[in-house]
PDB file of C-alpha atoms in Angstrom:
ATOM      1  CA  MET A   1       9.706 -30.772 -33.614  1.00  0.00           C
ATOM      2  CA  LYS A   2      10.982 -28.491 -30.879  1.00  0.00           C
ATOM      3  CA  ARG A   3      12.025 -29.962 -27.578  1.00  0.00           C
ATOM      4  CA  GLN A   4      10.269 -28.403 -24.679  1.00  0.00           C
ATOM      5  CA  ILE A   5      12.062 -28.479 -21.391  1.00  0.00           C
ATOM      6  CA  GLN A   6       9.783 -29.363 -18.542  1.00  0.00           C
ATOM      7  CA  LYS A   7      10.133 -26.928 -15.697  1.00  0.00           C
ATOM      8  CA  ASP A   8       9.868 -27.939 -12.103  1.00  0.00           C
ATOM      9  CA  GLU A   9       7.017 -26.236 -10.225  1.00  0.00           C
ATOM     10  CA  ARG A  10       9.360 -25.346  -7.373  1.00  0.00           C
ATOM     11  CA  VAL A  11      11.693 -23.549  -9.794  1.00  0.00           C
ATOM     12  CA  LEU A  12       8.781 -21.648 -11.329  1.00  0.00           C
ATOM     13  CA  ALA A  13       7.451 -20.684  -7.904  1.00  0.00           C
ATOM     14  CA  GLN A  14      10.914 -19.497  -6.857  1.00  0.00           C
ATOM     15  CA  LYS A  15      11.298 -17.394 -10.034  1.00  0.00           C
ATOM     16  CA  ARG A  16       7.877 -15.855  -9.468  1.00  0.00           C
ATOM     17  CA  LYS A  17       8.793 -15.077  -5.860  1.00  0.00           C
ATOM     18  CA  ILE A  18      12.022 -13.397  -6.988  1.00  0.00           C
ATOM     19  CA  GLY A  19      10.116 -11.295  -9.535  1.00  0.00           C
ATOM     20  CA  SER A  20       7.537 -10.351  -6.929  1.00  0.00           C
ATOM     21  CA  ASP A  21      10.234  -9.348  -4.449  1.00  0.00           C
ATOM     22  CA  ALA A  22      11.991  -7.251  -7.105  1.00  0.00           C
ATOM     23  CA  PHE A  23       8.716  -5.512  -7.931  1.00  0.00           C
ATOM     24  CA  ASN A  24       8.119  -4.753  -4.250  1.00  0.00           C
ATOM     25  CA  ILE A  25      11.635  -3.314  -3.952  1.00  0.00           C
ATOM     26  CA  LEU A  26      10.963  -1.061  -6.949  1.00  0.00           C
ATOM     27  CA  LEU A  27       7.665   0.133  -5.462  1.00  0.00           C
ATOM     28  CA  PHE A  28       9.351   0.865  -2.135  1.00  0.00           C
ATOM     29  CA  GLY A  29      12.144   2.703  -3.993  1.00  0.00           C
ATOM     30  CA  LEU A  30       9.618   4.862  -5.833  1.00  0.00           C
ATOM     31  CA  LEU A  31       7.924   5.762  -2.564  1.00  0.00           C
ATOM     32  CA  ILE A  32      11.226   6.645  -0.881  1.00  0.00           C
ATOM     33  CA  SER A  33      12.241   8.701  -3.930  1.00  0.00           C
ATOM     34  CA  VAL A  34       9.024  10.711  -3.736  1.00  0.00           C
ATOM     35  CA  LEU A  35       9.376  11.317   0.011  1.00  0.00           C
ATOM     36  CA  VAL A  36      13.031  12.365  -0.267  1.00  0.00           C
ATOM     37  CA  GLN A  37      12.349  14.741  -3.156  1.00  0.00           C
ATOM     38  CA  GLN A  38       9.264  16.208  -1.515  1.00  0.00           C
ATOM     39  CA  TYR A  39      10.503  16.690   2.043  1.00  0.00           C
ATOM     40  CA  PHE A  40      14.293  16.857   1.954  1.00  0.00           C
ATOM     41  CA  PHE A  41      14.879  18.581  -1.381  1.00  0.00           C
ATOM     42  CA  ASP A  42      11.695  20.693  -1.399  1.00  0.00           C
ATOM     43  CA  ALA A  43      11.297  19.783  -5.059  1.00  0.00           C
ATOM     44  CA  PRO A  44       8.299  20.995  -7.047  1.00  0.00           C
ATOM     45  CA  PHE A  45       5.621  18.416  -7.788  1.00  0.00           C
ATOM     46  CA  THR A  46       6.580  18.286 -11.461  1.00  0.00           C
ATOM     47  CA  GLN A  47       9.981  16.887 -10.524  1.00  0.00           C
ATOM     48  CA  TYR A  48       8.586  13.756  -8.824  1.00  0.00           C
ATOM     49  CA  ALA A  49       5.240  13.487 -10.612  1.00  0.00           C
ATOM     50  CA  VAL A  50       6.403  10.555 -12.738  1.00  0.00           C
ATOM     51  CA  GLU A  51       7.438   8.543  -9.682  1.00  0.00           C
ATOM     52  CA  ILE A  52       4.154   9.198  -7.893  1.00  0.00           C
ATOM     53  CA  VAL A  53       2.096   8.291 -10.974  1.00  0.00           C
ATOM     54  CA  LEU A  54       4.074   5.065 -11.452  1.00  0.00           C
ATOM     55  CA  PHE A  55       3.752   4.163  -7.764  1.00  0.00           C
ATOM     56  CA  ILE A  56      -0.007   4.743  -7.729  1.00  0.00           C
ATOM     57  CA  ALA A  57      -0.557   2.966 -11.074  1.00  0.00           C
ATOM     58  CA  ALA A  58       1.489  -0.076 -10.029  1.00  0.00           C
ATOM     59  CA  SER A  59      -0.257  -0.264  -6.657  1.00  0.00           C
ATOM     60  CA  ILE A  60      -3.697  -0.074  -8.233  1.00  0.00           C
ATOM     61  CA  TYR A  61      -2.707  -2.696 -10.807  1.00  0.00           C
ATOM     62  CA  VAL A  62      -1.543  -5.129  -8.123  1.00  0.00           C
ATOM     63  CA  ILE A  63      -4.711  -4.655  -6.080  1.00  0.00           C
ATOM     64  CA  ILE A  64      -7.061  -5.018  -9.050  1.00  0.00           C
ATOM     65  CA  ARG A  65      -5.256  -8.072 -10.418  1.00  0.00           C
ATOM     66  CA  ASN A  66      -5.367  -9.779  -7.037  1.00  0.00           C
ATOM     67  CA  ILE A  67      -9.078  -9.096  -6.623  1.00  0.00           C
ATOM     68  CA  VAL A  68      -9.957 -10.137 -10.187  1.00  0.00           C
ATOM     69  CA  GLY A  69      -7.760 -13.225  -9.884  1.00  0.00           C
ATOM     70  CA  GLY A  70      -9.589 -14.253  -6.738  1.00  0.00           C
ATOM     71  CA  ASN A  71      -6.645 -13.884  -4.372  1.00  0.00           C
ATOM     72  CA  ASN A  72      -7.629 -12.993  -0.843  1.00  0.00           C
ATOM     73  CA  LEU A  73      -5.961  -9.684   0.060  1.00  0.00           C
ATOM     74  CA  PHE A  74      -6.487 -10.219   3.773  1.00  0.00           C
ATOM     75  CA  ALA A  75      -4.946 -13.031   5.794  1.00  0.00           C
ATOM     76  CA  SER A  76      -8.002 -14.802   7.157  1.00  0.00           C
ATOM     77  CA  LYS A  77     -11.751 -14.553   7.225  1.00  0.00           C
ATOM     78  CA  LYS A  78     -11.879 -14.053  10.981  1.00  0.00           C
ATOM     79  CA  GLY A  79      -9.052 -11.516  11.265  1.00  0.00           C
ATOM     80  CA  GLY A  80      -9.710  -9.551   8.081  1.00  0.00           C
ATOM     81  CA  GLN A  81     -11.492  -6.656   9.778  1.00  0.00           C
ATOM     82  CA  GLY A  82      -8.829  -6.538  12.490  1.00  0.00           C
ATOM     83  CA  ILE A  83      -6.130  -6.307   9.838  1.00  0.00           C
ATOM     84  CA  VAL A  84      -7.932  -3.325   8.308  1.00  0.00           C
ATOM     85  CA  ILE A  85      -7.992  -1.534  11.667  1.00  0.00           C
ATOM     86  CA  ILE A  86      -4.366  -2.364  12.492  1.00  0.00           C
ATOM     87  CA  ASN A  87      -3.162  -1.268   9.044  1.00  0.00           C
ATOM     88  CA  SER A  88      -5.143   1.962   9.336  1.00  0.00           C
ATOM     89  CA  VAL A  89      -3.593   2.789  12.703  1.00  0.00           C
ATOM     90  CA  VAL A  90      -0.086   1.915  11.488  1.00  0.00           C
ATOM     91  CA  CYS A  91      -0.582   4.041   8.373  1.00  0.00           C
ATOM     92  CA  GLY A  92      -1.879   6.966  10.433  1.00  0.00           C
ATOM     93  CA  LEU A  93       0.998   6.650  12.887  1.00  0.00           C
ATOM     94  CA  THR A  94       3.576   6.505  10.101  1.00  0.00           C
ATOM     95  CA  VAL A  95       2.179   9.570   8.355  1.00  0.00           C
ATOM     96  CA  ALA A  96       1.954  11.488  11.636  1.00  0.00           C
ATOM     97  CA  VAL A  97       5.536  10.666  12.642  1.00  0.00           C
ATOM     98  CA  ILE A  98       6.976  11.542   9.229  1.00  0.00           C
ATOM     99  CA  ASN A  99       4.984  14.783   9.024  1.00  0.00           C
ATOM    100  CA  THR A 100       5.824  15.798  12.579  1.00  0.00           C
ATOM    101  CA  ILE A 101       9.536  15.219  12.133  1.00  0.00           C
ATOM    102  CA  LEU A 102       9.843  16.841   8.724  1.00  0.00           C
ATOM    103  CA  ASN A 103       7.525  19.807   9.275  1.00  0.00           C
ATOM    104  CA  SER A 104       8.244  20.706  12.904  1.00  0.00           C
ATOM    105  CA  ALA A 105      10.510  23.609  11.930  1.00  0.00           C
ATOM    106  CA  LYS A 106       7.809  25.185   9.765  1.00  0.00           C
ATOM    107  CA  TYR A 107       5.165  25.062  12.496  1.00  0.00           C
ATOM    108  CA  ARG A 108       7.434  26.545  15.147  1.00  0.00           C
ATOM    109  CA  GLU A 109       7.715  29.804  13.237  1.00  0.00           C
ATOM    110  CA  THR A 110       4.082  30.238  12.190  1.00  0.00           C
ATOM    111  CA  VAL A 111       2.057  29.331  15.279  1.00  0.00           C
ATOM    112  CA  LYS A 112       2.297  31.239  18.551  1.00  0.00           C
ATOM    113  CA  LEU A 113       1.348  28.287  20.814  1.00  0.00           C
ATOM    114  CA  PRO A 114       4.115  26.643  22.824  1.00  0.00           C
ATOM    115  CA  ILE A 115       6.168  24.246  20.681  1.00  0.00           C
ATOM    116  CA  ALA A 116       5.172  21.075  22.558  1.00  0.00           C
ATOM    117  CA  VAL A 117       1.451  21.905  22.372  1.00  0.00           C
ATOM    118  CA  ASN A 118       1.728  22.871  18.717  1.00  0.00           C
ATOM    119  CA  THR A 119       3.614  19.731  17.740  1.00  0.00           C
ATOM    120  CA  ALA A 120       1.274  17.453  19.697  1.00  0.00           C
ATOM    121  CA  LEU A 121      -1.808  19.141  18.248  1.00  0.00           C
ATOM    122  CA  VAL A 122      -0.578  18.889  14.676  1.00  0.00           C
ATOM    123  CA  ALA A 123       0.576  15.300  15.179  1.00  0.00           C
ATOM    124  CA  GLY A 124      -2.774  14.341  16.710  1.00  0.00           C
ATOM    125  CA  ILE A 125      -4.797  15.894  13.913  1.00  0.00           C
ATOM    126  CA  THR A 126      -2.521  14.341  11.294  1.00  0.00           C
ATOM    127  CA  PHE A 127      -2.774  10.929  12.962  1.00  0.00           C
ATOM    128  CA  LEU A 128      -6.576  11.045  13.138  1.00  0.00           C
ATOM    129  CA  SER A 129      -6.943  12.288   9.556  1.00  0.00           C
ATOM    130  CA  ALA A 130      -4.498   9.779   8.080  1.00  0.00           C
ATOM    131  CA  THR A 131      -5.987   6.916  10.090  1.00  0.00           C
ATOM    132  CA  ALA A 132      -9.508   7.805   8.963  1.00  0.00           C
ATOM    133  CA  ALA A 133      -8.476   8.127   5.312  1.00  0.00           C
ATOM    134  CA  ALA A 134      -6.570   4.833   5.417  1.00  0.00           C
ATOM    135  CA  PHE A 135      -9.489   3.112   7.140  1.00  0.00           C
ATOM    136  CA  VAL A 136     -11.955   4.243   4.474  1.00  0.00           C
ATOM    137  CA  ALA A 137      -9.685   3.076   1.644  1.00  0.00           C
ATOM    138  CA  LEU A 138      -8.814  -0.246   3.277  1.00  0.00           C
ATOM    139  CA  GLU A 139     -12.417  -0.906   4.317  1.00  0.00           C
ATOM    140  CA  LEU A 140     -13.559  -0.412   0.719  1.00  0.00           C
ATOM    141  CA  LEU A 141     -10.878  -2.846  -0.442  1.00  0.00           C
ATOM    142  CA  TYR A 142     -11.917  -5.277   2.282  1.00  0.00           C
ATOM    143  CA  LEU A 143     -15.582  -5.135   1.238  1.00  0.00           C
ATOM    144  CA  VAL A 144     -14.807  -5.547  -2.468  1.00  0.00           C
ATOM    145  CA  ASN A 145     -12.437  -8.419  -1.707  1.00  0.00           C
ATOM    146  CA  LYS A 146     -14.986 -10.076   0.587  1.00  0.00           C
ATOM    147  CA  LYS A 147     -17.681  -9.799  -2.092  1.00  0.00           C
ATOM    148  CA  LYS A 148     -15.362 -11.342  -4.696  1.00  0.00           C
ATOM    149  CA  GLN A 149     -14.470 -14.197  -2.317  1.00  0.00           C
ATOM    150  CA  LYS A 150     -18.188 -14.894  -1.715  1.00  0.00           C
ATOM    151  CA  ASN A 151     -18.817 -14.893  -5.476  1.00  0.00           C
ATOM    152  CA  ILE A 152     -16.008 -17.391  -5.982  1.00  0.00           C
ATOM    153  CA  GLU A 153     -17.304 -19.635  -3.182  1.00  0.00           C
ATOM    154  CA  SER A 154     -20.872 -19.548  -4.503  1.00  0.00           C
ATOM    155  CA  HIS A 155     -19.626 -20.276  -8.038  1.00  0.00           C
ATOM    156  CA  LEU A 156     -17.609 -23.254  -6.759  1.00  0.00           C
ATOM    157  CA  ASN A 157     -20.596 -24.503  -4.729  1.00  0.00           C
ATOM    158  CA  ASP A 158     -22.877 -24.221  -7.763  1.00  0.00           C
ATOM    159  CA  ASN A 159     -20.475 -26.292  -9.858  1.00  0.00           C
ATOM    160  CA  GLU A 160     -20.503 -29.094  -7.278  1.00  0.00           C
TER     161      GLU A 160
END
């Protein structure tokens, strides 16, 4: 008969946390790799396609597994919608700042408007577009997650 070593729940939780942190570091590294290759090295898409596919696939996997597993993706029931709006604005702001900084030289040469007006216009349009796109994606996730949470609650209430 094999001896099975009993593992402490705290040790298991700590190991899972370490694995989760390592996975998040890898995802962040993939994203940085894509941004560096795309903007700084002007690499063709085929050069960083693998990283982008892995980043998107891993992100989708994490989201789907959390929803299917019944984990709430948003902090609280009351603040869930607020988190969606805040994350959308932060995402839009991040995209606008990165695009404005990295593409400002290109827009200076092609558009005849004054540089400050051109940069502000492009940054504003980028911010609004990225914020809207992020809001739509996050709102869909919020609604799916909310529906799953209601299904879990109703299933638990039916069992009682």
